[in-house]
């Protein structure tokens, strides 16, 4: 096995991770950036430098050329067997890494909620469909409905339209009043307003309906038709793909693995982005959904703080407060409508890995009981998809999953744990 | 109200006992501190196996296996009962000779078994590493999924009138009953302590020690393994080692997953994984079954088995404590012997003659428990 | 607008050789070949990619003999052997 030690390891090569790595490296730290995707950029800049959508993304990617930054894609953290040690699966095998400090920039995933037919091929996540399209998934000429909430809906439509998709409808779950108030509030965030205006103009002609969501997906073997609710009315749309999600969830599993305290479903941090574990920092969506501005600023603060430059970090506090104000407005405007929690029927699957329907969970009194008696959350995704749903729909309290953090091959696990090669 | 029997604990021993007592018409209350079947019962492999190295252990395990076999047709699908058999692997001539001795002993006892030569072994398990000398197959041994079996036993008991209270930890074993942590008191003519590794908390001084073990499970790889595979060196390794040890013990689950064991630790009783020991355990499994090396490990966990100094359970009355009984200390054999332990103890509580000789399992065999009363 | 020249490479998909653009994910290559459903669920229902970012494990396929690989997280490689519904 290979073993190496770094002053600072950054987990995640999205906006927060890249900003953190650059800030620390500019301050003289040697940094290793690990990312489990094949290309850097996180979800927002998925596809790497070649697909960088703007100057800001290109500037962020330049961090990877920094002489003091090493970058490993396809690297999956799977265990933290002791203080200052990580076990990682690299494409070539297992590896044990030591660290002095750690910055968690593990981003977010989409929140899913079950509705009849949501397991049919052709039903994707909203950001999920965007991520797939960026990876070359064919969307040209496809009839696509997008359903979800917040600015992501527009961003995904933009990506898909640029690739030749026929986007039929944007279904925003939030009511018009809240969306309009959010839009009006953007005068405090002029850059965001300009982006929104540009985006909207590129999407002219695509219907954007508020108070709208999917009720049911149907089709034989794959998605063919959707039943939707728009503005209180019901209707059907025939389509090839549905991109559908219910907002974003911070990825907290790594933080939980390291024993970091959570707050409101995110990794809790102090003013300097430090978690409850000394020397372990978190930045970006992992410590609260807020978008790319917040992620980059928090990343810089974390990088500077980890590099021992708190004064410089402090200078970024006002900018962070401004970014967090935007995040708060987002959260308020696009909070989920209660009707979305009542879409599933008794036979609608909650756990897709083990095919566990809602009715099987309704007779359980706790997450533990559900796991033991229905196998919910015991499959390959280790409860990452169904856990939050069971929490939202049934009030269960899923705790962090058992190790390893991701399924890892036996040989990788063994090689990462075996004594160091004397060479 | 006054119950006939209160069972403290909601694991598979408690569940089987509740069912046995309720079947006999007793009024039963089961008090589980957390979720029923979620403690020791959920941590193990669910391997129904008869080990022949100790007559008393053998008698209880054999009776237990036969009871599971008789009820397999009525077990729910979720209990995943599979008669996959146990295949004991001999690595060399010495272990093959041991397999032959084991076969002779088993034959004398009337236990079905079959000696496999090299060719027959590889026909039975094509994915084994080269170099094994042969094996001994116990075809009627089985595996099951203990939490579901436990839940089924409890449901049977409840259908017969037993009452189950979960999330109801008992704080004290009082005279003629128990007092719960929430202040509630329940009274019964008999109280059975069946709380696994937590039993000494209610009865300090019990000769019971938590023995930590680790298991790992893979994603689904159907047909990679067909039998529960155990190395004949297992007993040697597990018993010879005074410190931590690992052994090759691999099981095909009904889901197609492979459950990989096993390890024993004598000192550490924390819930945290022992990563170096897990690495040793998995390396051994990969060396015996090379196809496992590419399989993805989905989860690894630890469990604490309640172990007694002589390896036999504590089943019977607590000397000097009227109406207080023990049903604990099964270490790794609690799943196999749940039904036989329950039948044995239920008969004694109800004043009937048990089918097996109960004396070898009586708590009074330990000096801590003989004569003078234990004080809670 | 002149069409960009896209490099292609051969992969083996369920035993048949197909040529796909370099740099795309396995999930994309499979969809281009008409395979939207990649596996059967434990109760036999067809499933395709969902999250697109390696979280949900719905897009598991066998790649070069290794089962349970996430098609959305792997880029195609020359002569890669992919099995769906394995």
Coordinates of C-alpha atoms in Angstrom, one line a residue, chain A residues 112-120 123-124 147 213-218 223 225-227 242-246 339-340 342-345 347-350 352 389 393, chain C residues 50:
Chain A
X112 CA -35.7 13.3 -3.2
X113 CA -39.3 12.7 -2.1
X114 CA -41.2 9.7 -3.3
X115 CA -44.1 9.9 -5.7
X116 CA -45.8 7.1 -7.7
X117 CA -43.6 6.1 -10.6
X118 CA -40.5 7.8 -9.4
X119 CA -38.4 4.6 -9.9
X120 CA -39.1 4.4 -13.6
X123 CA -37.1 9.8 -14.1
X124 CA -33.9 11.6 -12.9
X147 CA -39.7 19.9 -11.7
X213 CA -45.3 19.7 -9.0
X214 CA -45.4 16.2 -10.4
X215 CA -48.1 13.9 -9.0
X216 CA -47.2 10.7 -10.8
X217 CA -44.9 9.3 -13.4
X218 CA -46.1 6.4 -15.6
X223 CA -41.2 7.1 -18.3
X225 CA -46.3 10.3 -19.2
X226 CA -46.5 12.6 -16.2
X227 CA -49.5 13.7 -14.2
X242 CA -38.3 14.1 -16.0
X243 CA -35.7 15.9 -14.0
X244 CA -37.1 16.2 -10.5
X245 CA -35.9 17.0 -7.0
X246 CA -37.0 18.8 -3.9
X339 CA -48.4 18.8 -0.3
X340 CA -45.1 17.4 -1.6
X342 CA -48.1 13.4 0.6
X343 CA -47.5 12.2 -2.9
X344 CA -46.5 8.6 -2.1
X345 CA -49.0 5.9 -2.1
X347 CA -46.9 0.9 -2.3
X348 CA -44.6 3.6 -3.5
X349 CA -41.0 2.6 -2.9
X350 CA -39.0 4.6 -0.3
X352 CA -34.8 1.9 -4.0
X389 CA -37.1 10.7 3.1
X393 CA -42.1 11.6 6.0
Chain C
X50 CA -31.2 8.9 -10.9

